[in-house]
Coordinates of C-alpha atoms and ligand atoms in Angstrom, one line a residue:
M13 CA 35.4 6.2 -18.0
D14 CA 33.9 5.9 -22.1
N15 CA 32.2 8.8 -22.7
Y16 CA 28.2 7.2 -22.3
A17 CA 29.2 7.5 -18.6
I18 CA 29.9 10.8 -18.7
A19 CA 27.0 11.7 -20.6
E20 CA 25.1 9.9 -18.1
N21 CA 26.8 12.2 -15.0
F22 CA 26.1 15.8 -16.8
S23 CA 22.8 14.1 -17.7
L24 CA 22.2 13.6 -14.0
L25 CA 23.7 16.1 -12.7
S26 CA 21.6 18.5 -14.9
K27 CA 18.5 17.0 -13.9
L28 CA 19.2 16.9 -9.9
L29 CA 20.4 21.5 -10.4
D30 CA 16.9 21.4 -12.4
I31 CA 14.8 19.0 -9.5
H32 CA 16.7 21.5 -6.4
G33 CA 15.6 24.8 -8.5
D34 CA 19.4 25.6 -9.1
N35 CA 21.1 27.8 -11.0
S36 CA 18.6 26.6 -14.8
F37 CA 21.7 28.1 -16.8
K38 CA 23.8 25.8 -15.4
A39 CA 21.9 23.1 -16.2
R40 CA 21.0 23.3 -19.5
I41 CA 25.0 23.2 -20.8
Y42 CA 25.5 19.8 -19.0
G43 CA 22.5 18.6 -20.4
A44 CA 23.5 19.9 -23.6
A45 CA 27.3 18.7 -22.9
A46 CA 25.5 14.7 -22.7
F47 CA 23.9 15.2 -25.8
N48 CA 27.0 16.1 -27.8
I49 CA 28.5 13.2 -25.7
E50 CA 27.1 11.3 -26.3
K51 CA 26.9 11.1 -30.4
L52 CA 31.6 12.0 -30.9
P53 CA 32.8 9.6 -32.4
E54 CA 36.0 9.3 -30.3
Q55 CA 36.8 8.0 -26.7
L56 CA 37.2 11.5 -24.8
A57 CA 39.8 9.6 -22.0
D58 CA 42.2 8.6 -25.8
T59 CA 41.9 13.2 -26.3
P60 CA 45.3 15.1 -26.1
P61 CA 43.5 16.2 -23.0
A62 CA 43.8 20.4 -24.8
K63 CA 41.8 19.6 -27.2
I64 CA 38.3 18.8 -25.4
A65 CA 37.7 22.4 -24.1
S66 CA 37.8 23.5 -28.4
I67 CA 35.1 19.8 -29.9
K68 CA 32.3 22.1 -29.9
G69 CA 29.5 22.0 -27.3
I70 CA 32.3 22.0 -24.3
G71 CA 32.9 25.2 -22.4
D72 CA 35.9 25.7 -19.9
S73 CA 33.8 24.1 -16.5
T74 CA 32.6 21.0 -18.5
A75 CA 36.3 20.4 -19.8
K76 CA 37.4 21.0 -16.5
K77 CA 35.2 17.7 -14.7
I78 CA 35.5 16.0 -17.9
A79 CA 39.2 15.6 -16.8
E80 CA 37.8 15.3 -13.0
M81 CA 36.6 12.3 -14.1
L82 CA 39.4 10.8 -16.4
E83 CA 41.0 11.3 -13.3
T84 CA 39.1 10.0 -10.0
G85 CA 36.6 8.3 -11.7
K86 CA 34.2 10.5 -10.3
L87 CA 32.3 13.7 -10.2
R88 CA 32.4 15.1 -7.3
V89 CA 29.6 18.5 -7.6
L90 CA 27.1 15.3 -9.1
Q91 CA 28.0 12.6 -5.8
E92 CA 27.3 15.9 -3.1
Y93 CA 23.0 16.4 -4.6
I94 CA 22.8 13.2 -4.9
E95 CA 23.7 13.4 -0.8
K96 CA 21.0 15.9 -0.7
T97 CA 18.1 14.8 -2.4
P98 CA 15.9 11.3 -1.2
P99 CA 17.0 8.0 -3.3
G100 CA 13.1 7.7 -3.6
V101 CA 12.8 11.3 -5.3
I102 CA 16.0 10.3 -7.7
E103 CA 14.0 7.6 -8.9
M104 CA 11.2 9.5 -9.9
L105 CA 13.2 10.3 -12.9
N106 CA 12.7 6.7 -13.7
I107 CA 9.2 8.1 -14.8
K108 CA 7.3 8.5 -18.7
G109 CA 6.2 10.7 -18.6
I110 CA 7.2 13.9 -15.3
G111 CA 10.3 16.1 -16.0
P112 CA 13.3 17.2 -13.6
K113 CA 11.2 20.9 -12.9
K114 CA 7.8 18.0 -12.4
I115 CA 9.3 16.5 -9.7
Q116 CA 10.1 19.3 -8.2
T117 CA 7.2 20.2 -7.5
I118 CA 6.2 16.8 -6.6
W119 CA 8.6 16.4 -4.3
K120 CA 8.8 20.7 -3.1
E121 CA 5.3 21.4 -3.2
M122 CA 3.3 18.4 -2.3
G123 CA 6.6 16.1 -0.1
I124 CA 6.4 13.7 -2.2
E125 CA 9.6 11.8 -1.8
S126 CA 8.7 8.6 -3.4
V127 CA 7.3 6.3 -6.2
G128 CA 5.7 4.3 -4.4
E129 CA 3.8 7.7 -2.9
L130 CA 3.5 9.4 -5.7
L131 CA 1.5 6.5 -6.9
Y132 CA -0.9 6.9 -3.8
A133 CA -0.9 10.4 -4.4
C134 CA -2.7 10.0 -8.2
N135 CA -4.8 7.6 -6.7
E136 CA -6.8 10.9 -3.8
N137 CA -6.4 12.8 -7.0
R138 CA -4.1 15.5 -5.8
L139 CA -1.8 15.4 -8.5
T140 CA -4.0 18.2 -10.8
L141 CA -4.2 20.2 -7.2
Y142 CA -0.7 20.9 -8.8
K143 CA 0.1 23.8 -11.9
G144 CA 1.1 22.4 -15.0
F145 CA -0.3 18.8 -14.2
G146 CA -3.6 18.0 -15.8
E147 CA -6.5 15.0 -15.5
K148 CA -4.6 13.7 -18.8
T149 CA -0.9 13.9 -16.9
Q150 CA -2.1 12.1 -13.3
A151 CA -3.6 9.3 -15.6
N152 CA 0.0 8.7 -17.3
V153 CA 2.7 9.7 -14.0
Q154 CA -0.2 6.5 -12.2
E155 CA 0.3 3.9 -15.8
S156 CA 4.0 4.6 -15.6
I157 CA 4.5 4.7 -12.6
Q158 CA 2.6 1.1 -11.9
F159 CA 4.2 -0.1 -15.1
Y160 CA 7.8 0.7 -13.5
Q161 CA 7.5 -1.3 -10.3
S162 CA 5.9 -4.4 -12.0
Q163 CA 9.3 -4.7 -13.5
Q164 CA 10.6 -4.4 -10.0
G165 CA 9.4 -7.5 -9.1
H166 CA 7.6 -5.6 -6.7
F167 CA 3.1 -6.5 -6.4
L168 CA 0.9 -5.9 -3.8
Y169 CA -1.5 -8.2 -3.5
A170 CA -4.5 -6.9 -5.1
E171 CA -1.6 -6.8 -8.2
A172 CA -0.8 -10.1 -8.5
E173 CA -4.5 -11.6 -7.4
V174 CA -5.2 -9.8 -10.9
I175 CA -2.0 -12.0 -12.6
F176 CA -2.9 -15.3 -10.9
P177 CA -5.5 -16.8 -12.7
Q178 CA -3.6 -17.0 -16.1
I179 CA -0.6 -18.1 -14.1
D180 CA -2.5 -21.1 -12.5
G181 CA -5.0 -21.9 -16.1
Y182 CA -1.4 -21.9 -17.5
L183 CA 0.8 -24.1 -15.5
K184 CA -2.7 -26.6 -15.7
K185 CA -3.1 -26.7 -19.2
I186 CA 0.6 -28.2 -19.2
F187 CA 1.2 -30.3 -16.5
S188 CA -1.8 -32.1 -15.4
P189 CA -4.0 -30.3 -12.4
E190 CA -4.0 -32.8 -10.1
T191 CA -0.1 -31.9 -10.0
V192 CA -0.2 -28.3 -9.6
H193 CA -1.6 -26.7 -6.8
V194 CA -0.9 -22.9 -6.0
T195 CA 1.5 -21.8 -2.1
G196 CA 4.0 -20.6 -0.6
A197 CA 2.2 -16.1 0.6
F198 CA -0.4 -15.6 -1.8
R199 CA -2.3 -18.6 -0.4
R200 CA -1.5 -17.4 2.8
Q201 CA -3.4 -13.6 1.4
A202 CA 0.3 -12.3 2.3
L203 CA -0.6 -8.5 1.9
T204 CA 2.9 -8.1 -0.6
I205 CA 3.8 -10.9 -2.8
E206 CA 7.6 -11.4 -4.3
E207 CA 7.2 -14.5 -5.5
M208 CA 4.4 -16.3 -7.1
E209 CA 4.7 -19.4 -5.5
F210 CA 3.3 -23.1 -6.8
V211 CA 4.1 -27.3 -5.7
V212 CA 3.8 -28.5 -9.3
L213 CA 4.7 -32.6 -8.9
E214 CA 7.1 -32.6 -12.0
N215 CA 10.8 -33.2 -11.9
N216 CA 13.1 -29.9 -13.4
D217 CA 13.3 -31.6 -17.0
T218 CA 9.7 -32.2 -17.8
I219 CA 9.8 -28.8 -16.4
K220 CA 11.8 -26.8 -18.9
P221 CA 11.3 -27.4 -22.2
K222 CA 8.1 -26.6 -21.4
F223 CA 8.4 -23.5 -21.0
Q224 CA 11.0 -23.4 -23.8
T225 CA 7.4 -21.3 -25.8
A226 CA 7.7 -18.0 -27.9
Q227 CA 9.0 -16.0 -24.9
P228 CA 9.8 -17.9 -22.8
P229 CA 10.6 -16.1 -18.9
E230 CA 14.6 -16.1 -17.6
L231 CA 15.6 -18.5 -15.9
L232 CA 17.2 -16.8 -12.8
E233 CA 17.4 -19.6 -10.2
E234 CA 17.3 -23.7 -10.0
K235 CA 18.1 -26.0 -8.7
D236 CA 17.5 -29.8 -7.0
N237 CA 13.4 -29.4 -5.7
T238 CA 13.0 -25.0 -6.6
I239 CA 12.6 -23.4 -10.4
L240 CA 12.9 -20.0 -10.2
Y241 CA 11.3 -17.5 -13.7
K242 CA 10.7 -14.2 -13.4
L243 CA 8.0 -13.6 -16.2
K244 CA 7.5 -11.1 -18.6
N245 CA 5.3 -9.3 -16.2
G246 CA 8.0 -9.1 -13.6
L247 CA 6.4 -11.5 -10.9
K248 CA 8.8 -14.2 -9.7
L249 CA 7.7 -17.3 -9.8
R250 CA 9.1 -20.1 -8.0
L251 CA 7.6 -23.7 -8.5
H252 CA 8.8 -26.7 -6.1
T253 CA 9.2 -29.2 -7.5
G254 CA 10.2 -33.0 -8.1
K255 CA 8.1 -36.0 -7.5
G256 CA 6.1 -36.4 -3.5
K257 CA 2.7 -36.1 -2.5
M258 CA 1.2 -32.9 -2.2
D259 CA -0.5 -32.6 1.0
E260 CA 3.7 -33.2 1.4
R261 CA 4.8 -30.6 -0.4
L262 CA 1.7 -28.2 -0.3
F263 CA 1.7 -27.9 3.6
G264 CA 5.6 -27.6 3.9
T265 CA 5.7 -24.9 1.4
T266 CA 2.3 -22.7 2.2
C267 CA 2.8 -22.2 6.4
S268 CA 5.5 -19.6 8.0
E269 CA 8.3 -20.6 9.5
E270 CA 7.3 -20.0 13.0
F271 CA 4.1 -21.2 12.1
L272 CA 5.5 -25.1 10.9
T273 CA 8.1 -25.0 13.5
A274 CA 5.2 -25.0 16.2
F275 CA 3.2 -27.4 13.9
N276 CA 5.9 -29.9 14.2
K277 CA 6.8 -29.6 17.2
T278 CA 3.0 -30.0 18.6
F279 CA 2.2 -33.1 16.2
S280 CA 4.7 -35.7 15.6
S281 CA 3.3 -38.1 14.1
I282 CA 1.5 -36.6 10.5
K283 CA 0.9 -38.9 8.2
Y284 CA 1.6 -37.9 4.0
T285 CA -1.0 -40.2 2.1
G286 CA -0.5 -38.2 -1.7
K287 CA -4.7 -38.8 -2.0
E288 CA -5.5 -35.5 -1.4
I289 CA -6.4 -32.3 -2.8
G290 CA -5.4 -30.3 -0.7
D291 CA -4.2 -30.6 2.7
D292 CA -6.8 -30.3 5.3
S293 CA -6.1 -33.5 6.8
V294 CA -3.0 -32.5 8.7
F295 CA -5.8 -31.3 10.7
T296 CA -8.5 -33.9 10.8
Q297 CA -5.0 -36.1 12.1
A298 CA -3.7 -33.4 14.6
K299 CA -7.2 -33.7 16.1
I300 CA -8.1 -30.1 16.0
P301 CA -9.6 -27.6 13.5
V302 CA -8.2 -27.2 9.7
I303 CA -6.8 -23.8 10.1
P304 CA -6.8 -22.1 7.0
A305 CA -3.7 -20.8 4.8
F306 CA -3.9 -17.7 5.1
M307 CA -4.3 -18.0 9.2
R308 CA -0.5 -20.4 9.0
E309 CA 1.4 -17.4 10.3
T310 CA 2.0 -17.7 14.0
A311 CA 2.4 -19.9 16.5
S312 CA 0.4 -18.7 18.3
I313 CA -2.7 -19.3 16.2
I314 CA -2.4 -23.4 16.9
E315 CA -2.8 -22.6 20.1
K316 CA -6.6 -20.9 19.9
A317 CA -6.9 -23.7 17.4
K318 CA -6.6 -26.2 20.0
N319 CA -8.3 -24.8 22.4
K320 CA -11.7 -24.2 19.3
K321 CA -11.6 -20.4 19.3
L322 CA -11.2 -19.1 16.0
G323 CA -14.4 -17.9 15.7
T324 CA -17.2 -17.1 12.4
L325 CA -14.4 -15.2 10.5
I326 CA -16.3 -12.7 8.8
Q327 CA -17.0 -12.1 5.0
P328 CA -16.6 -9.6 2.3
G329 CA -20.6 -9.7 2.3
D330 CA -20.3 -9.0 6.2
I331 CA -19.4 -5.4 5.8
K332 CA -23.2 -3.1 6.5
G333 CA -21.6 0.7 6.1
I334 CA -19.3 2.3 4.0
I335 CA -17.7 5.0 6.5
H336 CA -14.7 6.5 5.3
S337 CA -15.4 8.3 2.2
H338 CA -14.0 11.8 0.0
S339 CA -16.8 13.4 -2.2
K340 CA -16.1 16.1 -4.1
W341 CA -16.6 18.7 -0.9
S342 CA -12.2 18.1 -0.4
D343 CA -10.2 15.9 -2.9
G344 CA -12.7 12.7 -4.0
D345 CA -14.5 12.8 -7.3
N346 CA -18.1 12.4 -6.7
T347 CA -20.8 14.8 -6.1
L348 CA -21.7 13.1 -2.1
E349 CA -25.0 12.8 -4.5
Q350 CA -23.2 10.0 -6.6
M351 CA -21.8 8.7 -3.7
A352 CA -25.1 8.5 -2.0
E353 CA -26.9 6.5 -4.2
E354 CA -24.3 4.2 -6.0
C355 CA -24.1 3.4 -1.7
I356 CA -27.9 2.7 -2.8
K357 CA -27.3 0.6 -5.1
R358 CA -24.9 -1.9 -3.9
G359 CA -27.7 -2.7 -0.8
V360 CA -25.2 -1.2 2.0
E361 CA -26.5 0.1 4.8
Y362 CA -24.8 4.4 5.8
L363 CA -22.9 6.0 4.1
V364 CA -20.5 8.4 6.9
I365 CA -18.8 11.4 4.7
S366 CA -15.5 11.7 6.1
D367 CA -14.1 14.7 4.0
H368 CA -10.4 16.6 4.9
S369 CA -10.5 18.7 7.1
K370 CA -8.8 22.1 6.5
A371 CA -5.3 22.1 7.2
A372 CA -5.3 19.2 4.6
A373 CA -5.5 22.9 2.1
Y374 CA -3.4 20.1 -0.4
A375 CA -6.9 17.8 -0.5
N376 CA -8.6 21.2 -0.3
G377 CA -9.4 21.1 2.9
L378 CA -13.0 22.3 4.2
S379 CA -13.0 25.1 6.0
E380 CA -15.6 25.4 9.0
E381 CA -17.9 27.6 6.4
R382 CA -18.1 25.1 4.2
I383 CA -18.4 21.9 6.8
R384 CA -21.9 24.4 7.3
E385 CA -22.6 24.0 3.7
Q386 CA -21.8 20.6 4.0
H387 CA -23.9 19.3 6.9
R388 CA -27.3 21.8 5.1
Q389 CA -26.4 19.9 2.4
I390 CA -26.5 16.5 3.5
D391 CA -29.7 16.7 5.8
I392 CA -31.7 17.9 2.5
L393 CA -30.3 14.5 0.8
N394 CA -30.7 12.2 3.9
E395 CA -34.9 13.3 3.4
Q396 CA -34.7 12.6 -0.1
Y397 CA -32.7 8.5 1.0
K398 CA -34.5 8.0 3.5
P399 CA -34.0 4.9 5.4
F400 CA -30.1 5.3 3.5
K401 CA -28.5 7.4 5.8
I402 CA -25.1 9.8 6.2
F403 CA -23.1 10.0 8.7
K404 CA -21.6 13.8 8.9
S405 CA -18.3 12.7 9.5
I406 CA -14.5 14.8 8.9
E407 CA -11.7 13.3 8.5
C408 CA -10.4 15.7 11.0
D409 CA -6.2 15.9 10.8
I410 CA -4.2 15.3 13.5
L411 CA -1.3 18.4 13.8
G412 CA 2.4 18.6 14.4
D413 CA 1.2 19.1 18.5
G414 CA -1.0 16.7 18.1
S415 CA -3.9 18.8 18.7
M416 CA -7.1 18.1 16.4
D417 CA -8.1 21.3 13.3
Y418 CA -10.2 22.6 14.8
S419 CA -12.2 23.6 17.6
N420 CA -14.3 21.2 19.9
N421 CA -17.5 23.7 18.9
I422 CA -16.6 22.5 15.1
L423 CA -16.3 19.8 16.4
S424 CA -19.4 18.6 18.3
T425 CA -21.5 19.8 14.9
F426 CA -20.5 16.4 13.8
D427 CA -22.1 12.9 14.4
L428 CA -18.1 10.7 14.0
I429 CA -14.8 12.2 13.9
I430 CA -12.3 10.3 12.1
A431 CA -9.0 11.5 13.5
S432 CA -5.8 10.6 11.1
V433 CA -2.3 12.3 10.0
H434 CA -1.3 13.4 7.3
S435 CA 1.7 16.2 7.4
N436 CA 4.7 15.8 8.9
L437 CA 4.9 11.7 8.8
K438 CA 8.8 12.0 8.9
M439 CA 8.7 11.2 12.8
N440 CA 9.6 8.9 15.6
E441 CA 8.1 7.0 18.0
E442 CA 8.3 10.0 20.8
K443 CA 6.9 12.9 18.8
A444 CA 4.5 9.8 16.2
M445 CA 3.3 9.1 20.2
M446 CA 2.8 11.9 21.6
R447 CA 0.4 13.2 17.9
L448 CA -1.9 10.2 18.8
M449 CA -1.8 9.6 22.2
K450 CA -3.2 13.0 22.3
A451 CA -6.0 12.9 19.3
I452 CA -7.5 9.1 21.2
E453 CA -7.3 11.6 24.1
N454 CA -9.7 14.3 22.9
P455 CA -13.2 12.8 23.6
Y456 CA -14.2 13.6 20.1
T457 CA -12.3 11.6 18.4
T458 CA -14.4 8.5 17.2
I459 CA -11.8 6.5 14.2
L460 CA -8.2 6.4 14.0
G461 CA -7.2 6.7 10.7
H462 CA -4.6 5.2 9.0
M463 CA -2.3 4.0 12.6
T464 CA 0.8 4.3 10.7
G465 CA 0.4 5.7 7.2
R466 CA 2.0 3.5 6.0
L467 CA 2.3 2.9 1.9
L468 CA 3.1 -0.8 1.6
L469 CA 6.5 -1.4 -0.7
S470 CA 7.1 2.3 -0.9
R471 CA 6.4 4.0 2.8
N472 CA 7.5 2.5 6.0
G473 CA 5.2 3.4 8.4
Y474 CA 5.7 5.9 11.7
P475 CA 6.6 4.0 14.4
V476 CA 4.2 3.9 16.9
D477 CA 4.6 2.1 20.0
H478 CA 1.5 -0.9 18.7
K479 CA 0.3 -1.9 22.5
K480 CA 0.4 1.7 24.2
I481 CA -2.1 2.3 21.0
I482 CA -4.8 0.2 21.8
D483 CA -4.2 0.5 25.3
A484 CA -5.5 4.1 25.0
C485 CA -8.0 3.5 22.4
A486 CA -9.9 1.0 25.0
A487 CA -9.6 3.3 27.7
N488 CA -11.1 6.7 25.6
H489 CA -13.6 4.4 24.0
V490 CA -11.7 4.7 20.5
V491 CA -12.4 2.5 17.7
I492 CA -9.0 1.3 15.2
E493 CA -9.4 1.4 11.4
L494 CA -8.0 -1.0 9.7
N495 CA -7.3 1.2 6.4
A496 CA -8.9 -1.9 3.1
H497 CA -7.1 0.0 0.5
P498 CA -4.9 -3.1 -0.4
R499 CA -1.2 0.1 -0.2
R500 CA -2.4 0.5 3.2
L501 CA -4.1 -2.1 5.1
D502 CA -3.3 -0.3 8.2
I503 CA -3.4 -1.2 11.5
D504 CA -0.9 -4.0 10.9
W505 CA -3.2 -7.6 11.5
R506 CA -0.8 -9.0 13.2
Y507 CA -1.8 -6.5 15.7
I508 CA -5.4 -7.4 15.9
D509 CA -5.8 -10.0 18.3
Y510 CA -4.2 -7.7 20.9
A511 CA -7.1 -5.1 20.2
I512 CA -9.6 -8.2 20.5
D513 CA -8.3 -9.1 23.4
K514 CA -8.6 -5.4 24.6
G515 CA -12.5 -5.1 23.4
V516 CA -11.6 -2.5 21.0
L517 CA -13.2 -2.4 18.2
I518 CA -12.0 -2.6 14.3
S519 CA -13.4 -0.6 11.5
I520 CA -13.0 -2.0 7.9
N521 CA -12.5 1.2 5.7
P522 CA -12.7 1.4 2.5
D523 CA -10.7 5.3 2.2
A524 CA -12.3 5.6 -0.4
H525 CA -12.1 8.5 -3.4
S526 CA -14.3 8.1 -5.5
L527 CA -16.8 5.2 -6.3
E528 CA -14.5 2.4 -7.2
G529 CA -12.9 3.3 -4.4
Y530 CA -15.9 1.4 -1.8
D531 CA -14.4 -1.9 -2.2
T532 CA -13.4 -3.3 1.3
R533 CA -12.5 -6.4 0.0
Y534 CA -9.3 -6.4 0.6
G535 CA -9.3 -5.9 3.7
V536 CA -11.9 -8.2 4.9
L537 CA -9.0 -10.5 3.5
A538 CA -6.5 -9.2 5.9
A539 CA -8.5 -8.7 8.6
Q540 CA -9.4 -12.4 8.3
K541 CA -5.4 -13.1 8.9
A542 CA -6.2 -11.4 12.5
G543 CA -9.1 -13.5 13.0
L544 CA -11.7 -10.8 13.2
T545 CA -15.5 -11.5 12.9
K546 CA -17.9 -9.9 12.4
E547 CA -19.4 -9.0 15.8
Q548 CA -15.3 -6.8 16.7
N549 CA -16.3 -4.4 13.4
L550 CA -17.5 -1.2 13.3
S551 CA -18.4 -0.9 9.7
S552 CA -20.2 -4.5 10.1
F553 CA -22.7 -3.2 12.3
S554 CA -26.1 -2.5 11.1
L555 CA -27.8 1.2 10.7
K556 CA -29.2 1.3 13.7
E557 CA -26.6 -0.9 15.9
F558 CA -24.1 2.3 14.2
E559 CA -26.9 4.6 15.4
K560 CA -26.5 2.8 18.7
L561 CA -23.2 2.8 19.3
L562 CA -22.3 6.3 18.3
A563 CA -25.2 7.4 21.2
D564 CA -24.4 5.2 23.7
R565 CA -20.5 6.6 23.3
K566 CA -21.6 10.3 22.9
K567 CA -23.1 10.2 26.6
K568 CA -20.3 7.7 28.4
K569 CA -18.4 10.5 27.5
K570 CA -20.7 13.3 28.4
I571 CA -20.1 15.1 24.8
Ligands
ZN5 ZN1 -6.4 9.5 5.1
ZN6 ZN1 -9.0 10.0 3.7

């Protein structure tokens, strides 16, 4: 072991002690030891053991640990600390702007255990509620996490979409545009992107020299028909190369494996001409409606297309109401007036304000008293903004035992209730199902919020039996949210067609915490993958239709 590795171990041990809040005196000693060891002119491995303890800044206990590392290559106490710390918490040490003390607060007080969850908490304005975290710190943390994640090659669709035009434009500039076409996961509007893929109908030998710019991307892999680069921004770029027919290469690289296998089995005599720009003629030859690239995921979609059951897909412009949004009353950035006025400016017909409930203390959740105050304000604003309407709602926490965060008496004062799980997310399927089923069966629940609690690229959702939940929502007239935040997109689109079959309404909701948060576009893109139409989406209902649905529901449930 060289000095550098020994110093690294001491440094990590010192930070972990601080993160756990254990023995700050020792933490300081190990931190200083790391600092001194790194500067030593001679290697500790070449220093006689007896001399090590007399080196400036190294005491007896440090010397013992050095001996242990030199003998075994390990430091036992460090291993123990690593084992009792979630890997995501250790990973936070890579984020600029937060030291061990802040990480301790983030982990122990905020209950956040991964970098992605931390980013989401910044987006929800949650850090500023804690001591030592001002708005500036929060903004810095947010920025350095985004940078850190991009360097890991992890991209949400929304993030990749920002970079796409640059890459597309560049490739079309250095090659003739008709030989370049985006393909793969990005063309399918996949929720997360590991590689941005393009068909480039050129040979590798022609392609590679063109990338010898001032800052050439890193070449990761090269085969006959493909080259994989890593760009400076961390994104991987895969080029499907070689002379060939565009329609053939494009169709073959766009579709998921499941789709492609099923398609080739059903339609075996497709002829490729290489003359068209896209790959629509494949479907013309198969005599079925064109299946858009973003739907080429499952085999079942081919059957639907054969039976002409694709329907008219929902579009971003079909959203008529903002359902699920947070104001300054809980953890949002803006006042209720600002939120409503922005809706009016955007031509939205109604706003469902659903701040956090009282159990969500971290998010300044509303007490019963503050609910009454908020309702008074909504009444006044509704007079002012007619015919625009603000609906009284709450994002009610589903508590650990599945009960709701308020009594039925209080719940009955809202126009509608969104029920969500925000606490104790680490649970097995049995527990998760018990909580969700109880919430769905509560007569006051109108919408089930972000069903699994997942955060894409950062946190798996708790395990649930999707079909059972959808069946229960059907039986209890509960709407299922498709949370449009590009990091959530929860319910996953793969279960939406089952919900449609069961007659359960989906609601594409922004879960906005600021005016910018009103964007539901990524939710719509995900819903399109599932074939959702506007009639099947609650937030596409006009104000009148929405009011009627709420009234009908209350009648059915006798509440
Ligand atoms: Zn929520
Ligand atoms: Zn929310």
